[in-house]
Every structure is written in structure tokens, then in C-alpha cells.
Coordinates of C-alpha atoms in Angstrom, one line a residue:
M1 CA -16.9 27.5 8.9
A2 CA -14.0 29.3 10.2
V3 CA -13.5 27.0 12.9
F4 CA -13.7 23.9 11.0
H5 CA -11.7 25.2 8.1
L6 CA -8.9 25.8 11.5
Y7 CA -9.7 22.3 12.7
S8 CA -9.4 20.6 9.4
A9 CA -5.9 22.5 9.0
L10 CA -4.9 21.1 12.6
N11 CA -5.6 17.8 12.1
L12 CA -4.0 17.5 8.7
L13 CA -0.9 18.8 10.2
W14 CA -1.2 16.5 12.8
I15 CA -1.9 13.5 10.5
L16 CA 1.3 14.5 8.7
C17 CA 3.7 14.8 11.7
N18 CA 2.5 11.1 12.4
S19 CA 3.3 10.5 8.8
A20 CA 6.5 12.2 8.4
C21 CA 7.5 9.8 12.1
I22 CA 6.6 6.6 9.7
N23 CA 8.4 8.1 6.6
F24 CA 11.6 7.9 8.8
L25 CA 10.4 4.0 10.2
Q26 CA 10.2 3.2 6.6
F27 CA 13.2 4.8 5.6
C28 CA 15.5 2.5 8.5
L29 CA 14.0 -0.6 6.7
W30 CA 14.9 0.4 3.4
C31 CA 18.4 1.0 4.4
L32 CA 18.5 -1.8 6.8
V33 CA 16.5 -4.4 5.8
R34 CA 15.3 -3.8 1.8
P35 CA 19.2 -4.8 0.4
F36 CA 19.7 -8.0 2.4
D37 CA 16.0 -9.8 1.9
K38 CA 13.9 -7.9 -0.2
P39 CA 11.1 -10.0 0.4
L40 CA 11.1 -9.8 4.9
Y41 CA 11.2 -6.4 3.3
R42 CA 7.5 -5.9 1.8
R43 CA 6.0 -8.1 4.4
L44 CA 7.8 -5.8 7.3
M45 CA 6.7 -2.2 5.5
G46 CA 3.2 -3.9 5.2
S47 CA 2.6 -5.5 8.8
V48 CA 4.6 -2.6 10.8
A49 CA 4.7 0.8 8.8
Q50 CA 1.9 0.1 6.6
A51 CA -0.6 -1.0 9.2
L52 CA 0.6 0.7 11.8
W53 CA 0.2 4.3 9.6
V54 CA -3.9 3.0 9.2
D55 CA -4.7 2.6 13.1
V56 CA -2.1 6.0 13.4
T57 CA -4.5 8.1 10.4
S58 CA -7.7 6.3 11.9
T59 CA -7.4 8.4 15.2
S60 CA -7.6 11.4 13.2
F61 CA -11.2 10.5 10.8
P62 CA -14.4 10.0 12.4
Q63 CA -14.8 6.4 13.8
T64 CA -15.8 4.4 10.9
K65 CA -18.9 2.4 10.6
L66 CA -19.4 0.0 7.7
S67 CA -22.5 -2.5 7.4
V68 CA -20.8 -5.3 4.7
S69 CA -23.2 -7.4 2.8
G70 CA -21.7 -10.6 0.8
E71 CA -18.6 -12.1 1.6
L72 CA -15.1 -10.1 2.4
P73 CA -11.5 -12.0 2.0
T74 CA -11.0 -14.0 5.3
D75 CA -7.5 -15.4 4.9
P76 CA -4.7 -12.5 5.1
T77 CA -2.4 -15.4 3.7
R78 CA -3.2 -15.3 0.5
P79 CA -3.6 -12.4 -2.5
V80 CA -6.4 -11.5 -4.1
I81 CA -7.7 -8.4 -6.4
L82 CA -10.6 -5.7 -4.9
I83 CA -12.2 -3.8 -7.2
A84 CA -14.8 -1.0 -6.5
N85 CA -16.8 1.5 -7.8
H86 CA -15.1 4.9 -7.5
Q87 CA -18.1 7.2 -5.8
V88 CA -15.8 10.0 -3.9
D89 CA -12.2 10.7 -3.4
A90 CA -12.4 8.8 0.4
D91 CA -13.6 5.2 -1.4
W92 CA -10.1 3.9 -0.9
W93 CA -10.5 4.6 2.8
Y94 CA -13.0 2.6 3.9
I95 CA -12.1 -0.4 2.0
W96 CA -8.5 -0.2 3.4
Q97 CA -10.6 -0.1 7.3
A98 CA -12.4 -3.1 5.6
A99 CA -9.1 -4.8 5.1
R100 CA -8.2 -3.6 8.4
H101 CA -11.0 -5.1 10.4
Q102 CA -10.1 -8.1 8.4
H103 CA -6.3 -8.3 9.7
A104 CA -5.2 -7.0 6.1
A105 CA -4.4 -3.1 6.9
G106 CA -0.3 -4.0 5.6
N107 CA -1.8 -6.3 2.5
I108 CA -3.5 -3.4 1.1
K109 CA -1.7 -2.2 -2.6
I110 CA -3.3 0.6 -4.3
V111 CA -3.5 1.6 -7.8
L112 CA -2.9 4.8 -8.2
K113 CA -2.8 8.1 -10.5
D114 CA 1.5 9.1 -11.5
Q115 CA 1.2 12.5 -10.1
L116 CA 0.0 11.3 -5.9
K117 CA 3.3 9.9 -6.0
Y118 CA 5.1 13.5 -5.5
L119 CA 3.3 14.6 -2.7
P120 CA 5.1 15.8 0.0
I121 CA 5.5 13.4 3.0
I122 CA 2.6 11.3 2.4
G123 CA 3.6 10.8 -1.1
W124 CA 6.6 9.5 0.0
G125 CA 4.9 7.0 2.3
M126 CA 2.8 5.9 -0.7
R127 CA 6.2 5.1 -3.0
L128 CA 7.8 3.3 0.2
F129 CA 4.6 1.2 0.8
Q130 CA 5.1 0.3 -2.5
F131 CA 1.8 1.0 -4.2
L132 CA 0.8 1.1 -8.2
F133 CA 1.6 4.3 -10.1
L134 CA 0.3 4.5 -13.2
R135 CA 0.8 7.5 -15.9
R136 CA -2.2 6.1 -18.2
R137 CA -0.1 5.7 -21.0
I138 CA -0.7 2.3 -22.2
D139 CA 2.6 1.5 -23.5
E140 CA 5.1 2.7 -20.6
D141 CA 2.4 1.6 -18.1
A142 CA 2.3 -2.5 -19.0
A143 CA 5.9 -2.8 -18.8
H144 CA 5.5 -1.4 -15.2
I145 CA 2.6 -3.2 -14.1
K146 CA 4.1 -6.4 -16.0
K147 CA 7.3 -6.3 -13.2
Y148 CA 5.6 -4.5 -10.0
M149 CA 2.9 -7.8 -10.1
G150 CA 6.0 -10.0 -11.2
G151 CA 8.0 -8.6 -8.0
L152 CA 4.6 -9.0 -5.4
I153 CA 4.5 -12.7 -6.5
A154 CA 8.3 -13.4 -6.7
D155 CA 8.5 -12.4 -3.2
D156 CA 5.6 -14.6 -2.0
F157 CA 3.4 -11.3 -0.9
P158 CA -0.1 -12.1 0.0
F159 CA -1.0 -8.7 -1.7
W160 CA -5.0 -7.2 -1.6
L161 CA -4.6 -5.3 -4.7
V162 CA -7.3 -2.2 -4.9
L163 CA -8.7 -1.6 -8.5
F164 CA -11.1 1.2 -9.6
P165 CA -11.8 0.0 -13.2
E166 CA -13.3 3.3 -13.9
G167 CA -10.3 5.0 -13.6
T168 CA -11.9 8.0 -11.8
T169 CA -14.4 9.3 -9.4
I170 CA -17.4 10.3 -10.8
H171 CA -19.0 13.7 -12.1
S172 CA -21.7 14.2 -15.0
E173 CA -19.4 15.1 -17.3
Y174 CA -17.5 12.0 -17.5
V175 CA -20.9 10.0 -17.5
T176 CA -21.9 11.8 -20.4
K177 CA -18.8 10.6 -22.4
S178 CA -19.2 7.3 -20.7
Q179 CA -22.3 6.6 -22.2
A180 CA -21.2 8.2 -25.7
F181 CA -18.5 5.4 -25.7
A182 CA -20.8 2.5 -25.0
A183 CA -23.2 3.8 -27.1
R184 CA -20.4 2.9 -30.0
E185 CA -18.9 0.1 -28.4
G186 CA -22.6 -1.2 -27.8
R187 CA -21.5 -2.4 -23.9
P188 CA -24.2 -1.2 -21.3
K189 CA -25.4 2.8 -20.4
L190 CA -24.6 3.3 -17.3
E191 CA -25.9 6.8 -14.9
R192 CA -24.6 5.8 -11.3
V193 CA -21.6 4.3 -12.1
L194 CA -18.8 4.8 -15.2
L195 CA -17.9 2.1 -17.4
P196 CA -15.3 0.1 -16.2
R197 CA -11.7 0.6 -18.5
T198 CA -10.4 -3.2 -19.0
T199 CA -6.8 -2.9 -20.5
G200 CA -5.0 -1.7 -17.1
M201 CA -7.2 -4.6 -15.2
Q202 CA -6.3 -7.1 -18.1
I203 CA -2.5 -7.0 -17.9
I204 CA -2.9 -7.4 -14.2
L205 CA -4.4 -10.6 -14.7
D206 CA -1.9 -11.8 -17.3
A207 CA 0.5 -10.9 -14.9
V208 CA -1.3 -13.1 -11.9
A209 CA -2.0 -15.8 -14.2
D210 CA 0.6 -18.4 -12.4
T211 CA -1.0 -17.1 -9.3
K212 CA -4.8 -17.1 -9.7
P213 CA -5.9 -14.6 -7.0
D214 CA -9.7 -15.0 -6.0
I215 CA -11.3 -11.6 -7.2
Y216 CA -13.9 -9.5 -4.8
D217 CA -16.1 -6.9 -6.9
L218 CA -17.4 -4.1 -4.0
T219 CA -19.9 -1.8 -4.3
L220 CA -19.9 1.5 -2.1
A221 CA -22.9 3.3 -1.2
F222 CA -22.8 5.8 1.1
P223 CA -25.7 6.8 3.9
S224 CA -28.6 9.7 2.2
Y225 CA -27.2 8.8 -0.8
S226 CA -30.3 9.8 -3.7
G227 CA -28.3 9.6 -6.5
E228 CA -26.4 13.1 -7.0
V229 CA -23.6 13.1 -9.7
P230 CA -21.7 15.8 -9.2
T231 CA -20.6 17.9 -11.6
F232 CA -16.6 18.2 -12.4
D233 CA -16.9 22.0 -11.1
M234 CA -18.0 20.9 -8.2
G235 CA -15.1 18.9 -7.4
Y236 CA -15.9 15.9 -4.3
G237 CA -19.0 18.2 -3.0
R238 CA -22.6 17.9 -2.9
K239 CA -25.5 19.8 -3.8
V240 CA -28.0 17.8 -2.2
D241 CA -26.4 15.1 -1.1
T242 CA -24.1 16.7 1.5
E243 CA -24.0 14.2 4.1
V244 CA -22.1 12.0 1.7
P245 CA -18.5 11.8 2.4
S246 CA -15.2 13.4 0.7
M247 CA -11.2 13.5 2.2
K248 CA -12.5 17.0 3.0
S249 CA -15.1 16.3 5.1
L250 CA -13.3 13.9 7.1
L251 CA -10.6 15.6 7.7
A252 CA -13.2 18.6 9.2
G253 CA -14.2 15.4 11.6
K254 CA -17.9 14.7 10.3
A255 CA -18.9 11.7 9.7
P256 CA -21.1 10.1 8.0
V257 CA -25.1 10.4 9.2
G258 CA -24.8 6.2 9.0
R259 CA -23.0 3.4 8.0
V260 CA -21.3 3.4 5.3
A261 CA -22.7 0.5 2.7
M262 CA -20.4 -2.3 1.3
H263 CA -21.8 -5.0 -0.7
S264 CA -18.5 -7.3 -1.8
R265 CA -18.8 -10.8 -4.1
K266 CA -16.3 -13.4 -4.6
F267 CA -15.3 -14.2 -7.9
S268 CA -12.4 -17.0 -9.0
Y269 CA -9.9 -15.6 -11.1
E270 CA -11.0 -17.8 -14.4
D271 CA -14.4 -16.1 -13.9
A272 CA -12.9 -12.8 -15.2
A273 CA -10.0 -13.7 -17.2
T274 CA -12.3 -15.3 -19.5
D275 CA -14.2 -12.8 -20.6
L276 CA -13.0 -9.5 -19.0
Q277 CA -15.2 -7.3 -20.7
G278 CA -17.8 -9.0 -20.7
F279 CA -17.1 -9.7 -16.8
L280 CA -16.8 -5.7 -16.0
D281 CA -20.2 -4.8 -17.7
A282 CA -22.6 -7.5 -15.8
R283 CA -20.9 -6.5 -12.5
W284 CA -21.0 -2.9 -12.9
K285 CA -25.0 -3.6 -14.5
E286 CA -25.1 -5.5 -11.3
K287 CA -23.3 -2.3 -9.4
E288 CA -26.2 0.1 -11.3
E289 CA -29.2 -1.9 -9.8
R290 CA -28.0 -2.4 -6.3
M291 CA -27.4 1.4 -6.5
N292 CA -30.9 2.6 -8.1
Y293 CA -32.2 0.3 -4.8
F294 CA -30.1 2.0 -2.4
I295 CA -31.4 5.4 -3.7
E296 CA -34.9 3.9 -2.3
H297 CA -34.5 1.8 0.4
Q298 CA -30.8 3.3 2.0
K299 CA -29.5 -0.2 2.1
F300 CA -28.6 -3.4 -0.3
P301 CA -30.8 -5.8 -1.7
G302 CA -30.9 -8.9 0.0
D303 CA -28.5 -7.6 2.9
E304 CA -30.0 -9.6 5.6
T305 CA -26.6 -11.4 6.0
T306 CA -25.3 -7.9 6.9
V307 CA -21.9 -7.5 9.3
E308 CA -21.7 -4.3 11.0
M309 CA -18.8 -3.0 11.5
E310 CA -17.3 -0.4 13.8
L311 CA -13.0 0.1 13.7
S312 CA -11.8 0.8 16.7
T313 CA -9.9 4.6 17.3
S314 CA -7.5 3.5 20.1
V315 CA -4.6 6.2 20.8
R316 CA -2.4 3.8 21.6
A317 CA -1.1 3.0 18.1
V318 CA -0.3 6.9 18.0
F319 CA 1.5 6.1 22.1
R320 CA 3.5 3.5 20.2
L321 CA 5.0 5.5 17.7
W322 CA 5.9 8.4 19.3
L323 CA 7.3 6.5 22.1
G324 CA 9.1 4.8 19.4
I325 CA 10.2 8.2 17.7
T326 CA 11.3 9.7 21.0
L327 CA 13.5 6.7 22.0
S328 CA 15.0 6.8 18.4
C329 CA 16.0 10.3 19.0
I330 CA 17.2 10.0 22.4
V331 CA 18.2 6.5 22.7
L332 CA 20.1 5.7 18.9
P333 CA 22.6 8.6 19.0
V334 CA 23.6 7.6 23.1
V335 CA 24.0 3.8 21.6
M336 CA 25.9 5.1 18.4
M337 CA 28.4 7.2 20.4
L338 CA 29.6 4.5 22.7
F339 CA 29.1 1.5 19.6
F340 CA 31.8 2.9 17.3
P341 CA 34.6 4.2 19.7
L342 CA 34.5 0.6 21.6
Y343 CA 34.3 -1.2 18.4
F344 CA 36.8 0.3 17.0
L345 CA 39.2 -0.5 20.1
W346 CA 38.2 -4.3 19.7
V347 CA 39.1 -3.9 16.5
V348 CA 42.5 -2.4 16.6
Y349 CA 43.2 -5.0 20.3
C350 CA 42.0 -7.5 18.2
F351 CA 44.2 -7.1 14.8
V352 CA 46.9 -6.5 17.3
Y353 CA 46.5 -9.9 19.2
S354 CA 46.0 -11.7 16.6
V355 CA 49.5 -10.5 14.5
Y356 CA 51.1 -13.2 17.8
D357 CA 48.3 -15.6 18.4
R358 CA 45.5 -16.2 15.4
T359 CA 43.2 -18.3 17.8
T360 CA 41.1 -14.9 18.6
N361 CA 37.8 -15.2 17.4
F362 CA 37.7 -11.6 15.7
W363 CA 36.5 -12.7 12.3
W364 CA 37.9 -9.8 10.0
P365 CA 41.8 -10.0 11.5
Y366 CA 41.5 -13.6 11.1
I367 CA 40.2 -13.0 8.0
F368 CA 43.1 -10.4 7.3
N369 CA 45.1 -13.2 8.3
L370 CA 44.3 -15.4 5.7
F371 CA 44.2 -13.0 2.6
L372 CA 48.0 -12.4 4.1
E373 CA 48.7 -15.9 4.4
R374 CA 47.5 -16.6 0.6
A375 CA 49.5 -13.5 -0.9
A376 CA 52.7 -14.9 0.7
K377 CA 52.4 -18.6 -0.7
T378 CA 51.2 -17.4 -3.7
H379 CA 54.0 -14.6 -3.9
D380 CA 56.5 -17.9 -2.8
R381 CA 54.9 -19.9 -5.6
F382 CA 55.6 -17.6 -8.5
K383 CA 59.5 -17.7 -7.0
R384 CA 60.2 -21.0 -7.4
Q385 CA 58.3 -21.2 -11.1
Q386 CA 60.7 -18.4 -11.9
T387 CA 63.6 -20.2 -10.4
K388 CA 62.4 -23.4 -12.5
D389 CA 62.4 -21.7 -15.4
L390 CA 66.0 -20.2 -15.0

């Protein structure tokens, strides 16, 4: 046990070191690109920094093995909304890995609770990745969601927005509350999943009404899952389904005993927007049935069209990251030390030269001379006007 704790601590430290390096890359993009071209900044942040982070972090976790049935999005140039059940705290990782397989790791935007953005290093990175953070106070979140989605659409960014309508991972206490609420509202009684919430997703759908992205309903189940619902005190652990992964077990290098099952079903924007509550209730009833089938058969029904995915964990991504950081730390200071003195001398030379000959092609002295000429002409015009008035 002590060995696992030590490995987890060292692994977490390694992830934080890599993430800090990517924070540096993110900060450079934020300073050098965002002020001048925000759409380009979004694309570079996704295709370069975000995709690199996923590739690098994948080397720290056990290799991801997915068994995917149904239809995943295939076009990374089109925006989509991904909704999923929330069984464990590692759900987002497997969804991101599926997107990585589809060459869309840089498109992912995850809806998260606001407190996570204050985590050192990781939280900073998620903020610069421009994930959607919510405070769960609808009066504040509504305007924020509209502005956030409007920005993505205005910049023509092909987002893959990951949303967990249940709002939290499943625990027995939440199941009890969910069932009581469902009984009052006349909605389905569920045991394997929580009743989905509609308010936040409705605001998102309203904000993207002009774009009308497709919606993909994802159902995740983990090998050896027998239907156990943990109590709140158990956290993300299990007493029976001990092989169900969590972020803690992934950090310890413990892989699931088999392939993580994922079922995806595509819907049009209109399918959800017309009656969101009815749409989500129908989807979550299907998830309940699908999870019950999985408990008995350890696979989803009708998954003869399953695609087996094994995501690579090449260390080349880590090599690229650290090579870039090393070169930046060595080459950049040298370049700056050489550049600024030479630039200063060049400006002085061009300024002196342009005093006698304005044909120099250096723009700053040329503009400076134009300014002086315009000032002189204005002064002469003012003098002539004064003389005329007299």
C-alpha cells in the first residue's frame, strides 16, 4: 500500500511538472496571440496546448482501452454537444480519450464547477483552456453561459462541449433525493443514474440556436460494474466494485480489468430543443436499461458494431514538451540579449539617417518624420490664419 501511495504521489508530481510547462506555453499564447487575434488564439490553445496536455498526461495513466458502440462524432471541424451519465470522477478522462481517437482532443470544452478553476497549475490550465465554469447559481450562470457560448460561436471554434446533466457523480444519498424529486414532478424513478437537470442545458441550447450543433448521448460503464452505488462517505471508492476506476486509481497506475464500455447515440439539435425535459428523461431511462443489461452481460445490448480503441501512450509527446521548454530557456534569452541591443542600434541609425534622407525603409523614423512634417504644416497654417485675421 505504501508503494502505491508513493507511486501516486510521484506520478501526480510528474503530471504537475508537465502541466506547469504547458502553463508556460499557454501563458505565451495568451500574451502574444490573444491580444491580436482571439479566434487564432482559441485554435492554437486547442490544437497545440490542449492536445499536447492530453498526449503528455496519457503517458502517466494506464493505457486507455475503450469498447465503443453506436456513432461517435467524426468531423472535428463541426461543433457538437456531448452529454453523459456521471458514474465516477474519471468519466471526463475517457470521453476526452475518445475525442482524442477522433482527432478532436483540442476541441473539448468541459462544463465544470467553479471551484476547480482555483486549483494550482491544473486549475490554471483549465481556465486557459477556456472550459466553462459554473457556480450553480442560475442568476449568475445564465449570463455567463450565454457570453461563453456566444464567444465560441463568434470565433467559429468547433467546440465539443462535454456536459454531465446529472450535475454530480452518483451516490446513494443523491439517488434518494433524485427519486423523491422525480416522484413530486412525475418524472422517471432511476436507480443506476441520477435524474438529469435541464436548466443549464436549456440555456446552452438557447445560446447555440443559430449554430444548431448535433447532440451525442454517451453512456459509460466500467468493467466488473455490478450496480453498486457508493455512499457519500465512500467518495469515489467502492466496497464491491473495487475494480471500477477513479482518478486516484489511475494515478496509482491501476487500469480497469477490461475495456471501458461507451455507447454513443446521435441526435439532432431539434430533438433536444423542442422538449428538453422529455428528451433527457427518455435518454436517461434508456441509460437505466442499458446499465441494467451491462450488469448482467458486461456489455451493452446490440453492441455487435463495437469499435475497439486502444489509445497510444507514446513518450514522444513528453520529449517534444521538454525539448521545447529547454530550447526556450536556453535559446530565448540568447536571442533576446542579441536582439534588443541590435534593434536599439538599428533604430538610432535609422533615425539619424532619416534626418538627412527620408528614403530609409525603416518605418518608425519615416512615420516620425511624417509626424514632424504634419506638425510643421499645421503650425504654418495657424500662422497664416493669424496673419490673415490681423
